[in-house]
Amino acid sequence: MRHLLILFLCLTTVNSYSQDSTATTTPTKVKGTIVSASTELPLSEANIVNINQVIGTATNDDGVFEIKAKVNDTLHLSYLGYKSIKVRVTNDWLKFGDTKIQMTELALALEEVTVKQLELTGYLVVDMKQVPVTSNNRYRISGLPGQGYEAGKPNIATKVLGAIFNPADFLYNMFGRKPNEMHKLKKMKEDDEIRNQLAKRFDREMLLVLLQVTKFDLDEIVNQCNYSKDFINTANDLQILDAISECYEEYKVIKRSKDRSSAKKN
């Protein structure tokens, strides 16, 4: 009887430990209310992204949001005209529920912009040189995969192929150096809330946070992926995401082909 009691206590302890372990590792939801630090009024449609799990949401009319998260996940909060902040999920937050988060308003100043009109001379050869030429015209070849290519530039296969055979190439180094961040591209494309947020943004901030790259690196990736400066300057964040994702997928295909060729030679 004593042995049975000891066995029962051991099984109970193991089961309790198993449940506690599952509870600490299973993602749950955190709830918060975002308000303005100066007015204490709720901020509706503020953007919240869980950087670790690559999921997003937005606040309702009362500034309230709820998002799946676990301990030590980092939430990125942003709102137009306010300073973006990062908040780490703690045990207390998960335990006690709703918490109020203040965001500080940015002081926005408009810079003076000088618009210079074209001064035509009447001479066609001279005037043609003054007309700005955009280079973001794109064309698509029927039967070939992909969204299209920038006119007047080598195609993406040429760009990426050069990256594979030249280890010093920026694109190869960037994709090869950040495989975990690049793997987030698929999750970002699958999350409807993140896509909706990116479609309304042009500041690249959310992309920089999720991919853990600098603004210069992000622009350079898109440029090396055969997109023009005009596209980079005018595209919204969702278009930039799709451009990088498309380039990365083609990069992986060509890299696999190169690795197989190297394996056969060896």
PDB file of C-alpha atoms in Angstrom:
ATOM      1  CA  MET A   1       0.000   0.000   0.000  1.00  0.00           C
ATOM      2  CA  ARG A   2       2.857   2.334   0.873  1.00  0.00           C
ATOM      3  CA  HIS A   3       4.548   1.620  -2.464  1.00  0.00           C
ATOM      4  CA  LEU A   4       1.334   2.411  -4.333  1.00  0.00           C
ATOM      5  CA  LEU A   5       1.023   5.715  -2.487  1.00  0.00           C
ATOM      6  CA  ILE A   6       4.609   6.677  -3.376  1.00  0.00           C
ATOM      7  CA  LEU A   7       3.999   5.713  -7.019  1.00  0.00           C
ATOM      8  CA  PHE A   8       0.806   7.812  -7.088  1.00  0.00           C
ATOM      9  CA  LEU A   9       2.623  10.844  -5.661  1.00  0.00           C
ATOM     10  CA  CYS A  10       5.437  10.477  -8.204  1.00  0.00           C
ATOM     11  CA  LEU A  11       2.988  10.267 -11.127  1.00  0.00           C
ATOM     12  CA  THR A  12       1.068  13.274  -9.807  1.00  0.00           C
ATOM     13  CA  THR A  13       4.286  15.293  -9.507  1.00  0.00           C
ATOM     14  CA  VAL A  14       5.434  14.354 -13.019  1.00  0.00           C
ATOM     15  CA  ASN A  15       2.018  15.188 -14.491  1.00  0.00           C
ATOM     16  CA  SER A  16       1.928  18.521 -12.646  1.00  0.00           C
ATOM     17  CA  TYR A  17       5.438  19.390 -13.858  1.00  0.00           C
ATOM     18  CA  SER A  18       4.487  18.444 -17.414  1.00  0.00           C
ATOM     19  CA  GLN A  19       1.424  20.693 -17.291  1.00  0.00           C
ATOM     20  CA  ASP A  20       3.449  23.578 -15.839  1.00  0.00           C
ATOM     21  CA  SER A  21       6.105  23.174 -18.559  1.00  0.00           C
ATOM     22  CA  THR A  22       3.453  23.166 -21.262  1.00  0.00           C
ATOM     23  CA  ALA A  23       1.808  26.223 -19.757  1.00  0.00           C
ATOM     24  CA  THR A  24       5.073  28.188 -19.810  1.00  0.00           C
ATOM     25  CA  THR A  25       5.940  27.291 -23.390  1.00  0.00           C
ATOM     26  CA  THR A  26       2.511  27.473 -25.013  1.00  0.00           C
ATOM     27  CA  PRO A  27       1.843  30.927 -26.505  1.00  0.00           C
ATOM     28  CA  THR A  28      -1.067  32.786 -24.949  1.00  0.00           C
ATOM     29  CA  LYS A  29      -2.577  36.215 -25.502  1.00  0.00           C
ATOM     30  CA  VAL A  30      -1.714  39.563 -23.953  1.00  0.00           C
ATOM     31  CA  LYS A  31      -4.095  42.482 -23.794  1.00  0.00           C
ATOM     32  CA  GLY A  32      -3.245  46.161 -23.638  1.00  0.00           C
ATOM     33  CA  THR A  33      -4.575  49.678 -24.088  1.00  0.00           C
ATOM     34  CA  ILE A  34      -2.554  52.263 -26.005  1.00  0.00           C
ATOM     35  CA  VAL A  35      -3.080  55.921 -25.075  1.00  0.00           C
ATOM     36  CA  SER A  36      -1.453  59.245 -25.879  1.00  0.00           C
ATOM     37  CA  ALA A  37       1.041  60.289 -23.201  1.00  0.00           C
ATOM     38  CA  SER A  38      -0.011  63.942 -23.481  1.00  0.00           C
ATOM     39  CA  THR A  39      -3.811  63.591 -23.580  1.00  0.00           C
ATOM     40  CA  GLU A  40      -4.415  60.125 -22.068  1.00  0.00           C
ATOM     41  CA  LEU A  41      -6.879  59.556 -24.918  1.00  0.00           C
ATOM     42  CA  PRO A  42      -6.940  56.122 -26.588  1.00  0.00           C
ATOM     43  CA  LEU A  43      -5.197  55.684 -29.939  1.00  0.00           C
ATOM     44  CA  SER A  44      -7.316  53.718 -32.385  1.00  0.00           C
ATOM     45  CA  GLU A  45      -5.789  51.831 -35.322  1.00  0.00           C
ATOM     46  CA  ALA A  46      -2.342  51.768 -33.708  1.00  0.00           C
ATOM     47  CA  ASN A  47      -0.193  48.984 -35.154  1.00  0.00           C
ATOM     48  CA  ILE A  48       1.109  46.137 -32.992  1.00  0.00           C
ATOM     49  CA  VAL A  49       3.470  43.451 -34.297  1.00  0.00           C
ATOM     50  CA  ASN A  50       4.888  40.516 -32.375  1.00  0.00           C
ATOM     51  CA  ILE A  51       8.435  40.478 -33.774  1.00  0.00           C
ATOM     52  CA  ASN A  52       9.198  36.958 -32.538  1.00  0.00           C
ATOM     53  CA  GLN A  53       6.088  35.258 -33.917  1.00  0.00           C
ATOM     54  CA  VAL A  54       5.624  37.589 -36.924  1.00  0.00           C
ATOM     55  CA  ILE A  55       1.948  38.336 -36.348  1.00  0.00           C
ATOM     56  CA  GLY A  56       0.184  41.663 -36.155  1.00  0.00           C
ATOM     57  CA  THR A  57      -2.954  43.382 -34.971  1.00  0.00           C
ATOM     58  CA  ALA A  58      -4.352  46.889 -34.413  1.00  0.00           C
ATOM     59  CA  THR A  59      -6.137  48.710 -31.607  1.00  0.00           C
ATOM     60  CA  ASN A  60      -9.904  49.230 -31.692  1.00  0.00           C
ATOM     61  CA  ASP A  61     -11.745  52.522 -31.137  1.00  0.00           C
ATOM     62  CA  ASP A  62     -10.976  52.327 -27.417  1.00  0.00           C
ATOM     63  CA  GLY A  63      -7.241  51.806 -27.996  1.00  0.00           C
ATOM     64  CA  VAL A  64      -7.474  48.170 -26.897  1.00  0.00           C
ATOM     65  CA  PHE A  65      -5.593  45.331 -28.560  1.00  0.00           C
ATOM     66  CA  GLU A  66      -5.069  41.621 -28.001  1.00  0.00           C
ATOM     67  CA  ILE A  67      -2.309  39.565 -29.574  1.00  0.00           C
ATOM     68  CA  LYS A  68      -0.842  36.081 -29.215  1.00  0.00           C
ATOM     69  CA  ALA A  69       2.432  36.180 -27.286  1.00  0.00           C
ATOM     70  CA  LYS A  70       4.551  34.410 -24.693  1.00  0.00           C
ATOM     71  CA  VAL A  71       7.086  35.526 -22.102  1.00  0.00           C
ATOM     72  CA  ASN A  72      10.045  37.490 -23.560  1.00  0.00           C
ATOM     73  CA  ASP A  73       8.342  38.109 -26.900  1.00  0.00           C
ATOM     74  CA  THR A  74       8.881  41.678 -28.124  1.00  0.00           C
ATOM     75  CA  LEU A  75       5.958  43.776 -29.393  1.00  0.00           C
ATOM     76  CA  HIS A  76       6.605  46.676 -31.754  1.00  0.00           C
ATOM     77  CA  LEU A  77       4.043  49.479 -31.385  1.00  0.00           C
ATOM     78  CA  SER A  78       3.691  52.244 -33.954  1.00  0.00           C
ATOM     79  CA  TYR A  79       1.233  55.023 -34.725  1.00  0.00           C
ATOM     80  CA  LEU A  80       1.348  57.875 -37.212  1.00  0.00           C
ATOM     81  CA  GLY A  81       2.762  60.993 -35.558  1.00  0.00           C
ATOM     82  CA  TYR A  82       3.998  59.124 -32.490  1.00  0.00           C
ATOM     83  CA  LYS A  83       7.351  57.657 -31.521  1.00  0.00           C
ATOM     84  CA  SER A  84       7.436  53.898 -32.074  1.00  0.00           C
ATOM     85  CA  ILE A  85       8.309  51.754 -29.071  1.00  0.00           C
ATOM     86  CA  LYS A  86       9.193  48.145 -28.264  1.00  0.00           C
ATOM     87  CA  VAL A  87       7.586  46.391 -25.296  1.00  0.00           C
ATOM     88  CA  ARG A  88       8.735  43.060 -23.865  1.00  0.00           C
ATOM     89  CA  VAL A  89       6.090  40.589 -22.677  1.00  0.00           C
ATOM     90  CA  THR A  90       6.584  39.707 -18.994  1.00  0.00           C
ATOM     91  CA  ASN A  91       5.143  37.117 -16.631  1.00  0.00           C
ATOM     92  CA  ASP A  92       3.284  39.869 -14.758  1.00  0.00           C
ATOM     93  CA  TRP A  93       1.638  41.065 -17.952  1.00  0.00           C
ATOM     94  CA  LEU A  94       0.459  37.566 -18.787  1.00  0.00           C
ATOM     95  CA  LYS A  95      -0.673  37.030 -15.189  1.00  0.00           C
ATOM     96  CA  PHE A  96      -2.516  40.275 -14.504  1.00  0.00           C
ATOM     97  CA  GLY A  97      -3.939  40.930 -17.963  1.00  0.00           C
ATOM     98  CA  ASP A  98      -4.700  44.372 -19.434  1.00  0.00           C
ATOM     99  CA  THR A  99      -2.017  47.049 -19.145  1.00  0.00           C
ATOM    100  CA  LYS A 100      -1.909  50.686 -20.252  1.00  0.00           C
ATOM    101  CA  ILE A 101       0.866  51.719 -22.637  1.00  0.00           C
ATOM    102  CA  GLN A 102       1.637  55.363 -23.368  1.00  0.00           C
ATOM    103  CA  MET A 103       3.012  56.597 -26.668  1.00  0.00           C
ATOM    104  CA  THR A 104       4.717  59.970 -27.048  1.00  0.00           C
ATOM    105  CA  GLU A 105       3.762  62.336 -29.853  1.00  0.00           C
ATOM    106  CA  LEU A 106       6.476  63.429 -32.274  1.00  0.00           C
ATOM    107  CA  ALA A 107       7.100  67.074 -33.086  1.00  0.00           C
ATOM    108  CA  LEU A 108       6.626  67.223 -36.851  1.00  0.00           C
ATOM    109  CA  ALA A 109       8.191  70.032 -38.882  1.00  0.00           C
ATOM    110  CA  LEU A 110       7.616  70.542 -42.602  1.00  0.00           C
ATOM    111  CA  GLU A 111      10.712  71.318 -44.589  1.00  0.00           C
ATOM    112  CA  GLU A 112      10.562  74.018 -47.230  1.00  0.00           C
ATOM    113  CA  VAL A 113      10.489  72.490 -50.686  1.00  0.00           C
ATOM    114  CA  THR A 114      11.644  74.436 -53.732  1.00  0.00           C
ATOM    115  CA  VAL A 115      10.009  73.387 -56.983  1.00  0.00           C
ATOM    116  CA  LYS A 116      12.117  74.209 -60.002  1.00  0.00           C
ATOM    117  CA  GLN A 117      10.206  74.406 -63.245  1.00  0.00           C
ATOM    118  CA  LEU A 118      11.723  73.383 -66.542  1.00  0.00           C
ATOM    119  CA  GLU A 119      13.156  76.303 -68.455  1.00  0.00           C
ATOM    120  CA  LEU A 120      12.596  75.425 -72.101  1.00  0.00           C
ATOM    121  CA  THR A 121      14.857  77.017 -74.691  1.00  0.00           C
ATOM    122  CA  GLY A 122      12.959  76.049 -77.814  1.00  0.00           C
ATOM    123  CA  TYR A 123      15.822  73.864 -79.030  1.00  0.00           C
ATOM    124  CA  LEU A 124      14.694  70.231 -79.005  1.00  0.00           C
ATOM    125  CA  VAL A 125      18.149  68.741 -78.391  1.00  0.00           C
ATOM    126  CA  VAL A 126      18.747  70.989 -75.356  1.00  0.00           C
ATOM    127  CA  ASP A 127      15.227  70.725 -73.899  1.00  0.00           C
ATOM    128  CA  MET A 128      15.174  66.926 -74.108  1.00  0.00           C
ATOM    129  CA  LYS A 129      18.149  66.789 -71.739  1.00  0.00           C
ATOM    130  CA  GLN A 130      16.183  68.710 -69.097  1.00  0.00           C
ATOM    131  CA  VAL A 131      13.246  66.317 -69.006  1.00  0.00           C
ATOM    132  CA  PRO A 132      13.574  63.843 -66.090  1.00  0.00           C
ATOM    133  CA  VAL A 133      13.564  60.237 -67.178  1.00  0.00           C
ATOM    134  CA  THR A 134      11.958  57.644 -64.918  1.00  0.00           C
ATOM    135  CA  SER A 135      13.460  54.178 -65.003  1.00  0.00           C
ATOM    136  CA  ASN A 136      10.774  52.166 -63.271  1.00  0.00           C
ATOM    137  CA  ASN A 137       9.060  50.846 -66.394  1.00  0.00           C
ATOM    138  CA  ARG A 138       8.616  47.109 -66.021  1.00  0.00           C
ATOM    139  CA  TYR A 139       7.965  44.399 -68.548  1.00  0.00           C
ATOM    140  CA  ARG A 140       6.917  40.786 -68.258  1.00  0.00           C
ATOM    141  CA  ILE A 141       7.852  37.886 -70.538  1.00  0.00           C
ATOM    142  CA  SER A 142       5.018  35.463 -71.163  1.00  0.00           C
ATOM    143  CA  GLY A 143       5.789  31.958 -69.943  1.00  0.00           C
ATOM    144  CA  LEU A 144       8.486  33.033 -67.490  1.00  0.00           C
ATOM    145  CA  PRO A 145       7.798  33.176 -63.728  1.00  0.00           C
ATOM    146  CA  GLY A 146       7.980  36.381 -61.733  1.00  0.00           C
ATOM    147  CA  GLN A 147       6.226  39.740 -61.581  1.00  0.00           C
ATOM    148  CA  GLY A 148       8.389  41.362 -64.238  1.00  0.00           C
ATOM    149  CA  TYR A 149      11.681  43.099 -64.795  1.00  0.00           C
ATOM    150  CA  GLU A 150      12.907  46.677 -64.852  1.00  0.00           C
ATOM    151  CA  ALA A 151      13.422  47.916 -68.383  1.00  0.00           C
ATOM    152  CA  GLY A 152      16.982  48.501 -69.478  1.00  0.00           C
ATOM    153  CA  LYS A 153      18.546  46.446 -66.694  1.00  0.00           C
ATOM    154  CA  PRO A 154      19.800  42.825 -66.496  1.00  0.00           C
ATOM    155  CA  ASN A 155      17.218  40.361 -65.208  1.00  0.00           C
ATOM    156  CA  ILE A 156      17.088  39.019 -61.676  1.00  0.00           C
ATOM    157  CA  ALA A 157      18.690  35.708 -62.643  1.00  0.00           C
ATOM    158  CA  THR A 158      21.799  37.551 -63.812  1.00  0.00           C
ATOM    159  CA  LYS A 159      21.935  39.581 -60.604  1.00  0.00           C
ATOM    160  CA  VAL A 160      21.486  36.625 -58.282  1.00  0.00           C
ATOM    161  CA  LEU A 161      23.731  34.329 -60.319  1.00  0.00           C
ATOM    162  CA  GLY A 162      26.482  36.872 -59.889  1.00  0.00           C
ATOM    163  CA  ALA A 163      25.827  36.826 -56.158  1.00  0.00           C
ATOM    164  CA  ILE A 164      26.213  33.040 -55.995  1.00  0.00           C
ATOM    165  CA  PHE A 165      29.532  32.933 -57.813  1.00  0.00           C
ATOM    166  CA  ASN A 166      30.944  36.030 -56.121  1.00  0.00           C
ATOM    167  CA  PRO A 167      30.976  35.606 -52.301  1.00  0.00           C
ATOM    168  CA  ALA A 168      31.826  39.292 -51.910  1.00  0.00           C
ATOM    169  CA  ASP A 169      28.592  40.363 -53.601  1.00  0.00           C
ATOM    170  CA  PHE A 170      26.254  42.343 -51.346  1.00  0.00           C
ATOM    171  CA  LEU A 171      23.140  40.321 -52.108  1.00  0.00           C
ATOM    172  CA  TYR A 172      24.788  36.973 -51.421  1.00  0.00           C
ATOM    173  CA  ASN A 173      26.251  38.210 -48.158  1.00  0.00           C
ATOM    174  CA  MET A 174      22.988  39.742 -47.006  1.00  0.00           C
ATOM    175  CA  PHE A 175      20.769  36.723 -47.713  1.00  0.00           C
ATOM    176  CA  GLY A 176      23.363  34.262 -46.470  1.00  0.00           C
ATOM    177  CA  ARG A 177      24.078  36.234 -43.323  1.00  0.00           C
ATOM    178  CA  LYS A 178      20.470  36.572 -42.180  1.00  0.00           C
ATOM    179  CA  PRO A 179      18.709  33.284 -42.976  1.00  0.00           C
ATOM    180  CA  ASN A 180      16.406  33.471 -39.935  1.00  0.00           C
ATOM    181  CA  GLU A 181      15.229  36.972 -40.794  1.00  0.00           C
ATOM    182  CA  MET A 182      14.683  36.034 -44.432  1.00  0.00           C
ATOM    183  CA  HIS A 183      12.627  33.032 -43.363  1.00  0.00           C
ATOM    184  CA  LYS A 184      10.252  35.511 -41.718  1.00  0.00           C
ATOM    185  CA  LEU A 185       9.294  36.765 -45.174  1.00  0.00           C
ATOM    186  CA  LYS A 186       6.907  33.859 -45.674  1.00  0.00           C
ATOM    187  CA  LYS A 187       5.200  34.463 -42.327  1.00  0.00           C
ATOM    188  CA  MET A 188       4.922  38.163 -43.060  1.00  0.00           C
ATOM    189  CA  LYS A 189       3.264  37.457 -46.399  1.00  0.00           C
ATOM    190  CA  GLU A 190       0.796  35.018 -44.809  1.00  0.00           C
ATOM    191  CA  ASP A 191      -0.368  37.318 -41.993  1.00  0.00           C
ATOM    192  CA  ASP A 192      -3.271  39.410 -43.314  1.00  0.00           C
ATOM    193  CA  GLU A 193      -2.987  42.035 -40.580  1.00  0.00           C
ATOM    194  CA  ILE A 194       0.701  42.652 -41.283  1.00  0.00           C
ATOM    195  CA  ARG A 195      -0.010  42.856 -45.013  1.00  0.00           C
ATOM    196  CA  ASN A 196      -2.797  45.382 -44.383  1.00  0.00           C
ATOM    197  CA  GLN A 197      -0.505  47.468 -42.216  1.00  0.00           C
ATOM    198  CA  LEU A 198       2.353  47.376 -44.716  1.00  0.00           C
ATOM    199  CA  ALA A 199       0.041  48.357 -47.590  1.00  0.00           C
ATOM    200  CA  LYS A 200      -0.638  51.669 -45.821  1.00  0.00           C
ATOM    201  CA  ARG A 201       2.964  52.423 -44.900  1.00  0.00           C
ATOM    202  CA  PHE A 202       5.859  54.000 -46.767  1.00  0.00           C
ATOM    203  CA  ASP A 203       8.366  54.480 -43.923  1.00  0.00           C
ATOM    204  CA  ARG A 204       9.926  50.950 -44.017  1.00  0.00           C
ATOM    205  CA  GLU A 205      10.021  50.961 -40.213  1.00  0.00           C
ATOM    206  CA  MET A 206       8.104  47.736 -39.693  1.00  0.00           C
ATOM    207  CA  LEU A 207      10.157  45.941 -42.357  1.00  0.00           C
ATOM    208  CA  LEU A 208      13.395  47.068 -40.721  1.00  0.00           C
ATOM    209  CA  VAL A 209      12.232  45.795 -37.338  1.00  0.00           C
ATOM    210  CA  LEU A 210      11.052  42.400 -38.589  1.00  0.00           C
ATOM    211  CA  LEU A 211      14.002  41.742 -40.904  1.00  0.00           C
ATOM    212  CA  GLN A 212      16.602  43.271 -38.545  1.00  0.00           C
ATOM    213  CA  VAL A 213      18.324  45.256 -41.292  1.00  0.00           C
ATOM    214  CA  THR A 214      19.210  48.927 -41.728  1.00  0.00           C
ATOM    215  CA  LYS A 215      17.412  51.316 -44.069  1.00  0.00           C
ATOM    216  CA  PHE A 216      20.469  51.354 -46.335  1.00  0.00           C
ATOM    217  CA  ASP A 217      20.629  47.555 -46.453  1.00  0.00           C
ATOM    218  CA  LEU A 218      16.916  47.295 -47.239  1.00  0.00           C
ATOM    219  CA  ASP A 219      17.161  49.740 -50.139  1.00  0.00           C
ATOM    220  CA  GLU A 220      20.299  48.016 -51.396  1.00  0.00           C
ATOM    221  CA  ILE A 221      18.643  44.586 -51.310  1.00  0.00           C
ATOM    222  CA  VAL A 222      15.781  45.829 -53.488  1.00  0.00           C
ATOM    223  CA  ASN A 223      18.210  47.619 -55.787  1.00  0.00           C
ATOM    224  CA  GLN A 224      20.373  44.502 -56.187  1.00  0.00           C
ATOM    225  CA  CYS A 225      17.194  42.533 -56.891  1.00  0.00           C
ATOM    226  CA  ASN A 226      16.807  44.505 -60.108  1.00  0.00           C
ATOM    227  CA  TYR A 227      14.354  47.180 -58.955  1.00  0.00           C
ATOM    228  CA  SER A 228      14.952  50.797 -59.885  1.00  0.00           C
ATOM    229  CA  LYS A 229      15.380  53.749 -57.539  1.00  0.00           C
ATOM    230  CA  ASP A 230      12.023  55.065 -58.737  1.00  0.00           C
ATOM    231  CA  PHE A 231      10.347  51.868 -57.571  1.00  0.00           C
ATOM    232  CA  ILE A 232      12.191  51.970 -54.245  1.00  0.00           C
ATOM    233  CA  ASN A 233      11.171  55.601 -53.658  1.00  0.00           C
ATOM    234  CA  THR A 234       7.500  55.222 -54.594  1.00  0.00           C
ATOM    235  CA  ALA A 235       6.558  51.680 -53.507  1.00  0.00           C
ATOM    236  CA  ASN A 236       4.648  51.081 -50.294  1.00  0.00           C
ATOM    237  CA  ASP A 237       6.045  48.705 -47.689  1.00  0.00           C
ATOM    238  CA  LEU A 238       3.953  45.776 -48.910  1.00  0.00           C
ATOM    239  CA  GLN A 239       5.333  46.138 -52.434  1.00  0.00           C
ATOM    240  CA  ILE A 240       8.855  46.215 -51.006  1.00  0.00           C
ATOM    241  CA  LEU A 241       8.088  43.065 -49.002  1.00  0.00           C
ATOM    242  CA  ASP A 242       6.812  41.244 -52.093  1.00  0.00           C
ATOM    243  CA  ALA A 243       9.829  42.395 -54.112  1.00  0.00           C
ATOM    244  CA  ILE A 244      12.319  41.089 -51.541  1.00  0.00           C
ATOM    245  CA  SER A 245      10.365  37.860 -51.101  1.00  0.00           C
ATOM    246  CA  GLU A 246      10.296  37.198 -54.842  1.00  0.00           C
ATOM    247  CA  CYS A 247      14.016  37.875 -55.128  1.00  0.00           C
ATOM    248  CA  TYR A 248      14.828  35.652 -52.145  1.00  0.00           C
ATOM    249  CA  GLU A 249      12.840  32.734 -53.582  1.00  0.00           C
ATOM    250  CA  GLU A 250      14.683  32.983 -56.895  1.00  0.00           C
ATOM    251  CA  TYR A 251      17.961  33.294 -55.016  1.00  0.00           C
ATOM    252  CA  LYS A 252      17.264  30.026 -53.155  1.00  0.00           C
ATOM    253  CA  VAL A 253      16.441  28.185 -56.387  1.00  0.00           C
ATOM    254  CA  ILE A 254      19.674  29.266 -58.052  1.00  0.00           C
ATOM    255  CA  LYS A 255      21.699  28.563 -54.903  1.00  0.00           C
ATOM    256  CA  ARG A 256      20.289  25.018 -54.700  1.00  0.00           C
ATOM    257  CA  SER A 257      21.227  24.451 -58.343  1.00  0.00           C
ATOM    258  CA  LYS A 258      24.753  25.662 -57.672  1.00  0.00           C
ATOM    259  CA  ASP A 259      25.085  23.461 -54.571  1.00  0.00           C
ATOM    260  CA  ARG A 260      23.923  20.395 -56.535  1.00  0.00           C
ATOM    261  CA  SER A 261      26.415  21.151 -59.304  1.00  0.00           C
ATOM    262  CA  SER A 262      29.211  21.490 -56.765  1.00  0.00           C
ATOM    263  CA  ALA A 263      28.202  18.212 -55.101  1.00  0.00           C
ATOM    264  CA  LYS A 264      28.294  16.345 -58.431  1.00  0.00           C
ATOM    265  CA  LYS A 265      31.748  17.670 -59.215  1.00  0.00           C
ATOM    266  CA  ASN A 266      33.036  16.527 -55.843  1.00  0.00           C
TER     267      ASN A 266
END
